[in-house]
Coordinates of C-alpha atoms and ligand atoms in Angstrom, one line a residue:
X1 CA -31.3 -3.4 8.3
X2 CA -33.4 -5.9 10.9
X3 CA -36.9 -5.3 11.0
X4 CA -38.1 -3.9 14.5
X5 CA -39.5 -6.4 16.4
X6 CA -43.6 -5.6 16.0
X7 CA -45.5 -4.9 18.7
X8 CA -48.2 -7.6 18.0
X9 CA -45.0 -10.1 17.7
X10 CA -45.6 -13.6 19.0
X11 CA -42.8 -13.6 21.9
X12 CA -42.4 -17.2 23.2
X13 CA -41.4 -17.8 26.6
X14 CA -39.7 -21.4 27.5
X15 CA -39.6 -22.2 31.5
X16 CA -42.2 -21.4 33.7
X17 CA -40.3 -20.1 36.8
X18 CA -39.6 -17.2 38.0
X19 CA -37.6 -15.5 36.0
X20 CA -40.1 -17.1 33.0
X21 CA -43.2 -15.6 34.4
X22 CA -41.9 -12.5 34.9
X23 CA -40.9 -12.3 31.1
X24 CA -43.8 -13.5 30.1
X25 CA -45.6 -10.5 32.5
X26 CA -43.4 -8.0 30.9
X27 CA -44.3 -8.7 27.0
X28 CA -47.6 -9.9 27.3
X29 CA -48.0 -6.3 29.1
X30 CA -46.5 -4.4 26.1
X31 CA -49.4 -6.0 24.0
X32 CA -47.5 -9.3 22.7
X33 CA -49.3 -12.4 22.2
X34 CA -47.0 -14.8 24.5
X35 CA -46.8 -18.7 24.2
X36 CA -45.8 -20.0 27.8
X37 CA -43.9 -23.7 28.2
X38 CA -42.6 -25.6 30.3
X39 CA -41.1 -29.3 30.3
X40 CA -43.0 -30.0 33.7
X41 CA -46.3 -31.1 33.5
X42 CA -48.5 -28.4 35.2
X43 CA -45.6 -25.9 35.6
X44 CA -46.6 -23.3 32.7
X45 CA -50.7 -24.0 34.0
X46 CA -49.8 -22.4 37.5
X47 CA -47.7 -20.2 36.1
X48 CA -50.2 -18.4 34.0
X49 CA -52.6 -18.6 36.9
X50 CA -49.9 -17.1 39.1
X51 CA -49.6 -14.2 36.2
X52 CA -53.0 -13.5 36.2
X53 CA -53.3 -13.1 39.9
X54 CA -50.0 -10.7 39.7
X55 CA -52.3 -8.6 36.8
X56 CA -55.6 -8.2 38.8
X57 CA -53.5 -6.9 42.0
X58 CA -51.4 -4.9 39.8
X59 CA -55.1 -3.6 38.3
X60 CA -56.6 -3.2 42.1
X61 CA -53.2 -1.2 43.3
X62 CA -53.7 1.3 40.1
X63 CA -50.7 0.6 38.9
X64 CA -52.5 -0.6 35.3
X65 CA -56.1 -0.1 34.3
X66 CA -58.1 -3.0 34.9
X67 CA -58.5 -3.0 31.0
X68 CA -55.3 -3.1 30.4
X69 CA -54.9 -6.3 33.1
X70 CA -57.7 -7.6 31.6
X71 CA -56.0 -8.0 28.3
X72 CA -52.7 -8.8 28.8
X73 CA -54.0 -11.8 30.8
X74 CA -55.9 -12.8 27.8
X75 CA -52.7 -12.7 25.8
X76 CA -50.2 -15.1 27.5
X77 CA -51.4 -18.4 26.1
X78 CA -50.3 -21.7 27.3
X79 CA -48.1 -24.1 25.0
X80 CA -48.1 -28.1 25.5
X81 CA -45.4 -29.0 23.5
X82 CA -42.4 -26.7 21.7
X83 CA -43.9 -27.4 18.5
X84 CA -46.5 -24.5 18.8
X85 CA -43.9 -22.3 19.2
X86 CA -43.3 -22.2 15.5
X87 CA -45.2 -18.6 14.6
X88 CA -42.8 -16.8 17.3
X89 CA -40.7 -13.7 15.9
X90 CA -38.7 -14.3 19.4
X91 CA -38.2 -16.7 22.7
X92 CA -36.9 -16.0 25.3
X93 CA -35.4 -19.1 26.9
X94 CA -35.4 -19.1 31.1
X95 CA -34.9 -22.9 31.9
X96 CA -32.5 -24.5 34.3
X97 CA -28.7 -22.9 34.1
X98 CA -27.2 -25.7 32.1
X99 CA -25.5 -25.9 28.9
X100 CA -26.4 -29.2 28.1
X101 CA -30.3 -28.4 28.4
X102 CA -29.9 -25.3 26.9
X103 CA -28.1 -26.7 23.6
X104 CA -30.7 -29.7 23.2
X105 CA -33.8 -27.3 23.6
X106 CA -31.9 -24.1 21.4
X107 CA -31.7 -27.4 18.3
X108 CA -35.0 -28.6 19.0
X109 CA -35.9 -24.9 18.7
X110 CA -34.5 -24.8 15.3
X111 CA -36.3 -27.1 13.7
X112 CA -39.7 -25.5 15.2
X113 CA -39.6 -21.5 14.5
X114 CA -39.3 -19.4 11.3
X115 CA -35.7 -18.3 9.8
X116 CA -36.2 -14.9 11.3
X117 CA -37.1 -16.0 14.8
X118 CA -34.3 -14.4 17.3
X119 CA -33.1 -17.0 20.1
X120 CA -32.5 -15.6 23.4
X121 CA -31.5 -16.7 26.6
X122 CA -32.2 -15.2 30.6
X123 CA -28.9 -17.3 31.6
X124 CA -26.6 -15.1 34.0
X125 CA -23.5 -17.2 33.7
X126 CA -23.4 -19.4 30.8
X127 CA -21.8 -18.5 27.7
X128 CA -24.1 -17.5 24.8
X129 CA -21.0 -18.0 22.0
X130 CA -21.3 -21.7 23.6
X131 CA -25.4 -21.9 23.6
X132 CA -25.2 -20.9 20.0
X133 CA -22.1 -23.4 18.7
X134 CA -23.5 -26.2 16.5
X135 CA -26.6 -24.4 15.8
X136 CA -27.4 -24.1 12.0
X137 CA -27.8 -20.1 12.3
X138 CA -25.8 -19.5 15.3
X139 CA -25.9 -15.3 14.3
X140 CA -29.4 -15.3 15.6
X141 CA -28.9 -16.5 19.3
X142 CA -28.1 -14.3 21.7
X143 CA -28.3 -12.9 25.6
X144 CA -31.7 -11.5 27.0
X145 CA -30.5 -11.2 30.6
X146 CA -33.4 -10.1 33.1
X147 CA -32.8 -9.2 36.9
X148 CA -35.1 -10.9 39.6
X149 CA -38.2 -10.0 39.9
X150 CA -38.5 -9.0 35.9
X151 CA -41.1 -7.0 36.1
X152 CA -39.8 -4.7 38.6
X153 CA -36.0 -4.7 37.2
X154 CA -35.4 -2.0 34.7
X155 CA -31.7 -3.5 33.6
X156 CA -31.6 -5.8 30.1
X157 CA -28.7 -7.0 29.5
X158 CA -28.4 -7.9 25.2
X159 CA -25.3 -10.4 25.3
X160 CA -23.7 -10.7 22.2
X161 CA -22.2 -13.8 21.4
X162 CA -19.3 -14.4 18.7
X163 CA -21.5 -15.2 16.0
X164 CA -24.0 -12.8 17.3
X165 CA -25.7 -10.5 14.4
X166 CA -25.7 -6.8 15.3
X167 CA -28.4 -6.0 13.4
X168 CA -30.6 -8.8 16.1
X169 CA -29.0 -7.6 19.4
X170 CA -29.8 -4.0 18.1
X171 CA -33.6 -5.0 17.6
X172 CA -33.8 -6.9 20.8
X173 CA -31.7 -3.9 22.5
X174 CA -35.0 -1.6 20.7
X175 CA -37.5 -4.4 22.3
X176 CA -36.7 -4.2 25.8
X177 CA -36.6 -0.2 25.3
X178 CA -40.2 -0.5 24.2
X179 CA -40.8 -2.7 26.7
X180 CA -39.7 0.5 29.3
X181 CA -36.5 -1.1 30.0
X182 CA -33.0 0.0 30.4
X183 CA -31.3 -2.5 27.5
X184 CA -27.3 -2.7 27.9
X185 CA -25.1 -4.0 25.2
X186 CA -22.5 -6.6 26.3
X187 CA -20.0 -9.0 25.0
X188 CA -20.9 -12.6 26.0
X189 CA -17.8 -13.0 28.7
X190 CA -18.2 -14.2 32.0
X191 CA -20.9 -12.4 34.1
X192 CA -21.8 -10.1 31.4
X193 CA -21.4 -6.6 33.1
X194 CA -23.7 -6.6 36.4
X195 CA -22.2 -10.0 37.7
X196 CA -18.8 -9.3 37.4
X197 CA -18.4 -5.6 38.2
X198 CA -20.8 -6.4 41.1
X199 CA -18.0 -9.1 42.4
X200 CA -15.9 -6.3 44.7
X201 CA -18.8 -5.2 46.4
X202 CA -18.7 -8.3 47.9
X203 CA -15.2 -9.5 48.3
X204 CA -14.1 -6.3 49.8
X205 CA -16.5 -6.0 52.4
X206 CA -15.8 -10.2 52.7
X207 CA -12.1 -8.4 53.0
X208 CA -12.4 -6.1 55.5
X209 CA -14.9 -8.6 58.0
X210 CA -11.2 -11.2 57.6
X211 CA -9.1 -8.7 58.3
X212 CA -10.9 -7.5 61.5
X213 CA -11.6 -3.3 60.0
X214 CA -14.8 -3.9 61.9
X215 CA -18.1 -6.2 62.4
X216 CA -20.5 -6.7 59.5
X217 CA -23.1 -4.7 61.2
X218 CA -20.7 -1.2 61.0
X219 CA -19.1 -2.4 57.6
X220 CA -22.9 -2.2 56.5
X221 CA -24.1 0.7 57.7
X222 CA -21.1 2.7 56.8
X223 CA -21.5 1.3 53.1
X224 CA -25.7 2.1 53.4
X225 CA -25.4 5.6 55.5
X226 CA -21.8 6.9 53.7
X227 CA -21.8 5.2 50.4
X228 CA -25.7 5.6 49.4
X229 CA -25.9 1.9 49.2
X230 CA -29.2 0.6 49.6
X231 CA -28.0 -2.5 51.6
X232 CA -24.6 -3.1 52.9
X233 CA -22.8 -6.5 51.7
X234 CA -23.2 -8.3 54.2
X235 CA -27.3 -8.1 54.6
X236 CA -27.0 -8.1 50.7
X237 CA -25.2 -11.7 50.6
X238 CA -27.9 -12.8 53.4
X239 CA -30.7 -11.4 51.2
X240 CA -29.2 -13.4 48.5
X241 CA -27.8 -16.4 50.1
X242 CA -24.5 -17.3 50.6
X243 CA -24.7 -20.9 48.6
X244 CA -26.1 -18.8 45.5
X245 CA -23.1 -15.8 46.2
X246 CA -20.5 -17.6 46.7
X247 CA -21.4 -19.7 43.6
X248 CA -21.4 -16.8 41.3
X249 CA -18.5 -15.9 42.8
X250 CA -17.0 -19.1 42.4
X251 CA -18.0 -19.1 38.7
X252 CA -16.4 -15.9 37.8
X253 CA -12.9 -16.8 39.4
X254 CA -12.9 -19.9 37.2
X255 CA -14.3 -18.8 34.2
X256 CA -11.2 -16.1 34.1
X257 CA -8.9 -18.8 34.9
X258 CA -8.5 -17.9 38.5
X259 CA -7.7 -14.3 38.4
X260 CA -7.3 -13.5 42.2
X261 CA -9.6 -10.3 41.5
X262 CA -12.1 -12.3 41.9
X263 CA -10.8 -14.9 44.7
X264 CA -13.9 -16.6 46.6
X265 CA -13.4 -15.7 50.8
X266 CA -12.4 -18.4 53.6
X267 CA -15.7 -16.5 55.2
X268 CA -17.9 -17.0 53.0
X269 CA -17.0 -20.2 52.4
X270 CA -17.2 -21.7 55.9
X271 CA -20.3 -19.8 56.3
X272 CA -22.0 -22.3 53.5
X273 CA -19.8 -25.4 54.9
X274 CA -22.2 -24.4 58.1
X275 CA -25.2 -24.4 56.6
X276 CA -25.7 -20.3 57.6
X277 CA -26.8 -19.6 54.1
X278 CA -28.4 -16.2 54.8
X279 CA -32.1 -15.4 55.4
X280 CA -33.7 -18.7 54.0
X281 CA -32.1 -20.4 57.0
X282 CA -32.4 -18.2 59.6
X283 CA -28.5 -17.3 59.8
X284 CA -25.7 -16.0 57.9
X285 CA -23.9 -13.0 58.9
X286 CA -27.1 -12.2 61.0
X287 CA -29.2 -14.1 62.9
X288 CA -32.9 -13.8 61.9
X289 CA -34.2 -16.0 64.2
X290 CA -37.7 -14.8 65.6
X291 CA -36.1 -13.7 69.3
X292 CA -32.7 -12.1 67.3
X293 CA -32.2 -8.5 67.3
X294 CA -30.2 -7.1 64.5
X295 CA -27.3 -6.3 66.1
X296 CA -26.2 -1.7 66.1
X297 CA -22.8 -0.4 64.0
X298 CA -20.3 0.2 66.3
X299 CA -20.6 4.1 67.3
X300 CA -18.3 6.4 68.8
X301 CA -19.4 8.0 71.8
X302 CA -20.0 12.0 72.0
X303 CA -16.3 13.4 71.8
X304 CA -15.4 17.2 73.2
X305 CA -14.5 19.6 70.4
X306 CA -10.7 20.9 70.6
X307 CA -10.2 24.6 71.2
X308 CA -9.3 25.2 67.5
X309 CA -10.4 23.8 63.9
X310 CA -9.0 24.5 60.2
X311 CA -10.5 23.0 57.0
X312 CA -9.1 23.6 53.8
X313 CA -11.9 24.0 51.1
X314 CA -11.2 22.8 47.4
X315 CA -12.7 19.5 47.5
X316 CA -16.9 18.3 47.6
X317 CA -16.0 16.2 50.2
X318 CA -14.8 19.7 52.5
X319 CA -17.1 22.2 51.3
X320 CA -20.0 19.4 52.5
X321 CA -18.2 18.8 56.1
X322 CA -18.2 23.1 56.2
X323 CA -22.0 23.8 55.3
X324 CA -22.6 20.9 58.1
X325 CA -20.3 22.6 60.2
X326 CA -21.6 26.4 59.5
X327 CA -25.2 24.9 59.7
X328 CA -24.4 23.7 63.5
X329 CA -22.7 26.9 64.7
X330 CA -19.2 25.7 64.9
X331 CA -16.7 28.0 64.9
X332 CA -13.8 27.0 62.3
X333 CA -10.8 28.5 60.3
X334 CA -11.8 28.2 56.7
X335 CA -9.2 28.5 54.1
X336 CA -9.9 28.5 50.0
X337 CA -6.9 26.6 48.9
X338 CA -6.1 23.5 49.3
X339 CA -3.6 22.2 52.1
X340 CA -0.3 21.2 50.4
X341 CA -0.7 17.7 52.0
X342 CA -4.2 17.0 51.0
X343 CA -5.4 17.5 54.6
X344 CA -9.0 18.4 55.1
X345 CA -9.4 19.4 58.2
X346 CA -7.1 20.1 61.2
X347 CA -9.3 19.2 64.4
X348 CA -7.0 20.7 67.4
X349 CA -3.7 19.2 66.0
X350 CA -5.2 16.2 64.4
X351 CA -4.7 15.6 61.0
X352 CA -7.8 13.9 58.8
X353 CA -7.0 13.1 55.3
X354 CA -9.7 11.5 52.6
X355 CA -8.5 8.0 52.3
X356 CA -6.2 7.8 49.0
X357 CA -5.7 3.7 50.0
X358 CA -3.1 4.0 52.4
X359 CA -3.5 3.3 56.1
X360 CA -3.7 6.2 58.6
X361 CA -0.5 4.4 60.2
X362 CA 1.2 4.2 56.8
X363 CA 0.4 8.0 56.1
X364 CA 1.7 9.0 59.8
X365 CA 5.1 6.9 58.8
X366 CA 5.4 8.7 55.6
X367 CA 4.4 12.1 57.1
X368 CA 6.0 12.2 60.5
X369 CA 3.1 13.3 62.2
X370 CA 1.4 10.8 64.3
X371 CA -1.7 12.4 65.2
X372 CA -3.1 11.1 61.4
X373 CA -6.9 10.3 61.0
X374 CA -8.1 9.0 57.7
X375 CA -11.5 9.3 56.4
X376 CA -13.7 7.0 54.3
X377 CA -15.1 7.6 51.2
X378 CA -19.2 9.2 51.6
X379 CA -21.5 9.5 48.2
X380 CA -22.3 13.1 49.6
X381 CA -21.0 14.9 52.9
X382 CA -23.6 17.1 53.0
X383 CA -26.2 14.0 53.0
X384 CA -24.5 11.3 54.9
X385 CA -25.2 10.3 58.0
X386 CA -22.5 8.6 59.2
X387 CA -18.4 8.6 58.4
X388 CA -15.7 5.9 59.5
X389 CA -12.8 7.0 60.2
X390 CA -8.9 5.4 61.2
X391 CA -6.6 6.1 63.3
X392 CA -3.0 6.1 63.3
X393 CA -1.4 4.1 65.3
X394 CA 1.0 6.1 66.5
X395 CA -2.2 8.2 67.6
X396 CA -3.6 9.3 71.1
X397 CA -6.9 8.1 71.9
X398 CA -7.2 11.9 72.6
X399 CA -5.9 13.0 69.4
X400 CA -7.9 10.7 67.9
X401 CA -11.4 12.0 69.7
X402 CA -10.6 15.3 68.5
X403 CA -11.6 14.1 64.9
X404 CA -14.2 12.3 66.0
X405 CA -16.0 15.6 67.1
X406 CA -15.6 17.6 64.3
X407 CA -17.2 14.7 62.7
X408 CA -20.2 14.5 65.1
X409 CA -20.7 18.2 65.5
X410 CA -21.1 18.0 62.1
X411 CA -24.3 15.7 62.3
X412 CA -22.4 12.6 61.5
X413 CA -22.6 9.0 63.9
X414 CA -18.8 8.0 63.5
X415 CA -17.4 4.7 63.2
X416 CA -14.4 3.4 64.2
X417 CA -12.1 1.0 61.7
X418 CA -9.4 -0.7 62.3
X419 CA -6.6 0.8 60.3
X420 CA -7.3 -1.1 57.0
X421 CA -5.6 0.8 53.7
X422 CA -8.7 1.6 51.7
X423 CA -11.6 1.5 54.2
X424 CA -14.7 0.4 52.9
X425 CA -16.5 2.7 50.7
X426 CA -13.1 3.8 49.3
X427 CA -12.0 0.5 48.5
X428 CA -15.1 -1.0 47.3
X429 CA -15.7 2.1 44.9
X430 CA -12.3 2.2 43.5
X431 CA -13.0 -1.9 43.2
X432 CA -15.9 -1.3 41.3
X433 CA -14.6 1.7 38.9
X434 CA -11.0 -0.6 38.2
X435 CA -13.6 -3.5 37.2
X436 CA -15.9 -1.5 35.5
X437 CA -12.8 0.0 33.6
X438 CA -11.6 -3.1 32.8
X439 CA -14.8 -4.4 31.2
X440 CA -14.8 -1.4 29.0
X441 CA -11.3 -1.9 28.5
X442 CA -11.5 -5.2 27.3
X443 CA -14.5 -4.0 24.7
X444 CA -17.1 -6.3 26.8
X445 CA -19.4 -2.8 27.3
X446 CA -19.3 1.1 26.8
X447 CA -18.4 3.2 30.0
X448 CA -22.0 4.5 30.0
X449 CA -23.2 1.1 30.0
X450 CA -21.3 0.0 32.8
X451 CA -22.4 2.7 34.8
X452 CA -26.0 2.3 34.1
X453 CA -26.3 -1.6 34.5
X454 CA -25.1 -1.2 37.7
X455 CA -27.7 1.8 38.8
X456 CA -30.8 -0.6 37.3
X457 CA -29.3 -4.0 37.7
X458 CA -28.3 -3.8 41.6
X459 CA -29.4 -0.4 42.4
X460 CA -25.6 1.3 43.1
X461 CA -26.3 5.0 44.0
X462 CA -23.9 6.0 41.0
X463 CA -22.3 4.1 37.9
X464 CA -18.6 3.4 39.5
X465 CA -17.0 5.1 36.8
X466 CA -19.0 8.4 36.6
X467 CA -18.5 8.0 40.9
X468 CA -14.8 7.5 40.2
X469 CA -14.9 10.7 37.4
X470 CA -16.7 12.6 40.6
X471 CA -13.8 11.7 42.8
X472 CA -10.8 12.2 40.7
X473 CA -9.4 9.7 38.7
X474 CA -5.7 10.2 40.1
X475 CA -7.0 9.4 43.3
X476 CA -8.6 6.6 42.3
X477 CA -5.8 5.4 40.7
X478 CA -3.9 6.4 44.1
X479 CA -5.8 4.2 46.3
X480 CA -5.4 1.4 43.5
X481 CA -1.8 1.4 43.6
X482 CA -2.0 2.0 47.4
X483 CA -4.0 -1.3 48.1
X484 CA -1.7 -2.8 45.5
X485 CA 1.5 -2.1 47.4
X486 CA -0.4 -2.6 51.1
X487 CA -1.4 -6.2 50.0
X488 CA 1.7 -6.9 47.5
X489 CA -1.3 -8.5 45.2
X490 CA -2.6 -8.8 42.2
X491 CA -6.0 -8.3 43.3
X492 CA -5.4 -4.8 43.5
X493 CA -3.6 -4.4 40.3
X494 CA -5.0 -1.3 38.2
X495 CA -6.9 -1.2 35.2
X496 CA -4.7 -0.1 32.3
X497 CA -7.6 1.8 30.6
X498 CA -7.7 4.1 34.5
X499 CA -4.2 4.5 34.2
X500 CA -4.2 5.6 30.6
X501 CA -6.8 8.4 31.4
X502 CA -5.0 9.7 34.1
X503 CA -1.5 9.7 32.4
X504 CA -3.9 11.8 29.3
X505 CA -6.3 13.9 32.2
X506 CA -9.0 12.4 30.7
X507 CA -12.5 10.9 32.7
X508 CA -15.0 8.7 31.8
X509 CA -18.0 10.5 31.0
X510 CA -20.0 7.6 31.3
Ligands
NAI601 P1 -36.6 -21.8 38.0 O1 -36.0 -23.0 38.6 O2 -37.5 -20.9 38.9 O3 -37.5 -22.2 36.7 C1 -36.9 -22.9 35.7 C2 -38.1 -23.6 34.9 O4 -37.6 -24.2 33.8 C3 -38.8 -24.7 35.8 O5 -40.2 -24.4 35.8 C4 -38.5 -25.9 35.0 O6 -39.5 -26.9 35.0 C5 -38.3 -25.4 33.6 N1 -37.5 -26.2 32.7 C6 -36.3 -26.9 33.0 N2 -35.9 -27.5 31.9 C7 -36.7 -27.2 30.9 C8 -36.7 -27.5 29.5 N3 -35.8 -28.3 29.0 N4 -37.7 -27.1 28.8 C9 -38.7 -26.3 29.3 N5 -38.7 -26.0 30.6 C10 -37.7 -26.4 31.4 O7 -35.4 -20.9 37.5 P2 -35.3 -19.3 37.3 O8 -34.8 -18.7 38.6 O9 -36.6 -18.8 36.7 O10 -34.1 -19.2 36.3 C11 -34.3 -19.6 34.9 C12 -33.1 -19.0 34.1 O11 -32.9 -17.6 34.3 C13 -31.7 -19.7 34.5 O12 -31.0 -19.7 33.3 C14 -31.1 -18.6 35.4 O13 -29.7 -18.7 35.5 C15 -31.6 -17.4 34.8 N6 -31.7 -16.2 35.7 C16 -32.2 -16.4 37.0 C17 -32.2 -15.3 37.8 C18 -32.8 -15.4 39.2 O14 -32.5 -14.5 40.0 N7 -33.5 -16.5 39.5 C19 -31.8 -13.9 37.4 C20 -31.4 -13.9 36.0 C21 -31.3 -15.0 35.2

């Protein structure tokens, strides 16, 4: 048994930038005495100013007593060299993201602290099994991996590298938790859990923009307004910056040898060739120059309803699109079981199916019926404000509008795809569940951890795999093997551990 880390436990914090500062915020807040250093002369100085600043706001907004502000600025103490690190019971390392630095400092720390002093690292991409090789007690290094801005984050995740000791990731895992955050276990493999199973929400949406579904201004909205997203990909990669992306990106793909699950897009690429690196220089996808205006999804205009409408109830998705319906006074045919074909909804001859990853062309082929409209994925019908939908097409523009106005009567803006398998929230969901799946499979992280690294690390709506539970595994697993046979890739190729749920009826419970 490891001792709990004690609340009046010296935490030492090494790199003064951002990610450092905000650590250093975050324990000296929970009542730790903190040691603050940095290589650069000056660095740790204006960053304890900065902190102090951050606490008296933080005081004036209410969001902590002025006492308490008060005293935790009076606890992060500045360091001049490593050596007066030596009474910490933990540091937290945040300097620059390289192994070579991080090695020489992680020895030099050896020689400094106690025996029981735990070693941990803020790195999002480098391996902790190799930060810890060579090190005389290699079991007491491991991952402490904060989101940006710390403070604000709730997501920890503890990275566990080979020679990792339980007992320490458990105690730093019961840390964080003090600290009110939301601590994850993970192996130490490539992008731990948020970085990895974050990768499709970019790459698909990077996907569909190459393939033409639509423009990144619809492919966003329809991921914010149907999929619950709080920023599409597109806005998201801007926010981020394409360099900084498409380098984690990068980093993935190689570290798992060039799996083309994680292939880096021509888009992006030539994006960051030009120098359109998202927000912090003035253009990516979007312009945000001081005259731009951010350009509106594409909408369907108001369509006439047809003279008769069927939904078949026996699915969240239809008994949503019928309260909206009943709620707006349209007049429809409801029936309790489910259509034998899966439709939902029969809009004056028109057939609209939830996407299961096949095309709405593909699905007229197989069915014989051309007037086929598919359906994107939403988080919740009731809620959503907008759909996409495909057409056929082997479909009349007529038979087509039909949908459309169910869709609007319904409340919903519609957008129009392109007749990509998958759509977006579809495909980027089922993505996100086959990676998440994947990571559990391969014993990196629990389910329940997946799920909840990605609601506190980036904010997802749902965990992917309690979403995918939600929509039916089988149908995950449909549009999987859909996509796979669409593309003929690998990309697409299921996770074994979906697959073996399915084939046993089981979910993930995350
Ligand atoms: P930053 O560039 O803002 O700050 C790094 C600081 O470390 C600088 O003040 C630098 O002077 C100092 N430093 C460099 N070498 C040093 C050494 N040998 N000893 C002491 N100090 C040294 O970097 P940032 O963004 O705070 O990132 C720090 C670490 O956190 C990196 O490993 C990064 O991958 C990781 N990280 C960054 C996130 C982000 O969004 N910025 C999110 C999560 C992790």
């Amino acid at each position: 048994m490891t001792a709990p880390i004690e609340r009046n436990a010296v935490v030492a914090v090494i790199g003064a930038g951002a990610m450092g500062t905000g650590i250093a915020q975050i324990a000296a807040t929970a009542g730790h005495p903190v040691r603050l250093f940095d290589v650069k002369p000056g660095a740790a100085a204006a960053a304890i100013a900065g902190l102090h600043a951050t606490l008296s706001r933080l005081a004036d907004k209410g969001k902590l007593s002025a006492d308490a502000a008060a005293s935790a600025a009076q606890r992060v103490h500045l360091a001049e060299t490593i050596s007066e690190l030596d009474d910490a019971a933990l540091v937290v390392e945040a300097v620059v993201e390289r192994l070579d630095v991080k090695r020489t400092l992680f020895a030099e720390l050896e020689s400094v602290v106690g025996p029981g002093c735990i070693l941990a690292s803020n790195t999002s991409s480098i391996s902790i099994t190799a930060i810890a090789a060579g090190l005389q007690q290699p079991q007491r290094v491991l991952g402490m991996h904060f989101f940006n801005p710390a403070p604000l984050m709730a997501l920890v995740e503890v990275v566990s590298g080979l020679a990792t000791d339980a007992a320490l990731a458990q105690a730093v895992y019961d840390l964080a938790l003090a600290w009110g955050k939301s601590p994850v276990h993970t192996k130490s493999t490539p992008g731990f859990i948020v970085n990895r199973v974050a990768r499709p929400y970019y790459a698909e949406g990077l996907r569909l923009l190459h393939e033409g579904a639509a423009d990144a201004a619809t492919i966003d909205a329809v991921m914010r307004e149907a999929g619950g997203f709080r920023m599409g990909p597109f806005e998201l990669m801007d926010l981020i910056g394409n360099d900084v992306n498409l380098a984690v990106t990068r980093s993935v793909f190689e570290a798992f040898y060039n799996d083309p699950r994680f292939t880096p897009s021509l888009i992006q690429q030539e994006l960051v060739n030009g120098g359109f690196l998202g927000r912090k220089s003035g253009r990516g996808f979007y312009s945000y120059a001081v005259d731009a205006t951010a350009p509106a999804p594409q909408t369907e205009a108001a369509a006439a309803l047809p003279a008769s409408i069927s939904l078949w109830a026996g699915s969240a998705c239809a008994a949503g699109i019928a309260t909206r319906l009943r709620a707006a006074g349209v007049i429809f045919e409801s029936h309790a079981a489910a259509h034998a074909d899966g439709r939902l909804l029969d809009a004056g001859g028109t057939a609209v199916y939830l996407s299961d990853g096949r095309s709405a062309t593909w699905r007229a082929s197989d069915s014989g019926d051309r007037a086929t409209v598919v359906l994107d994925l939403a988080l919740d019908y009731a809620k959503a404000k907008r759909v996409a939908l495909c057409a056929a097409d082997q479909a009349s523009a007529a038979e087509f509008g039909a949908a459309v106005s169910v869709f609007q009567a319904a409340g919903f803006a519609v957008s129009r795809f392109d007749d990509v398998p998958g759509m977006a929230v579809m495909r980027t969901v089922a993505m996100l569940a086959n990676e998440a799946a994947d990571a559990v499979n391969q014993g990196v992280c629990s389910a329940a951890a997946a799920d909840l690294a990605m609601q506190k690390g980036v904010n997802y709506p749902r965990g992917p795999l309690g979403w995918a539970d939600a929509i039916g595994l089988p149908h995950v697993l449909a549009v999987l093997d859909h996509l796979a046979q669409a593309y003929g890739e690998d990309r697409y190729r299921a996770s074994p551990l979906i697959r073996r749920k399915v084939w046993a009826g089981g979910r993930f419970d995350a």
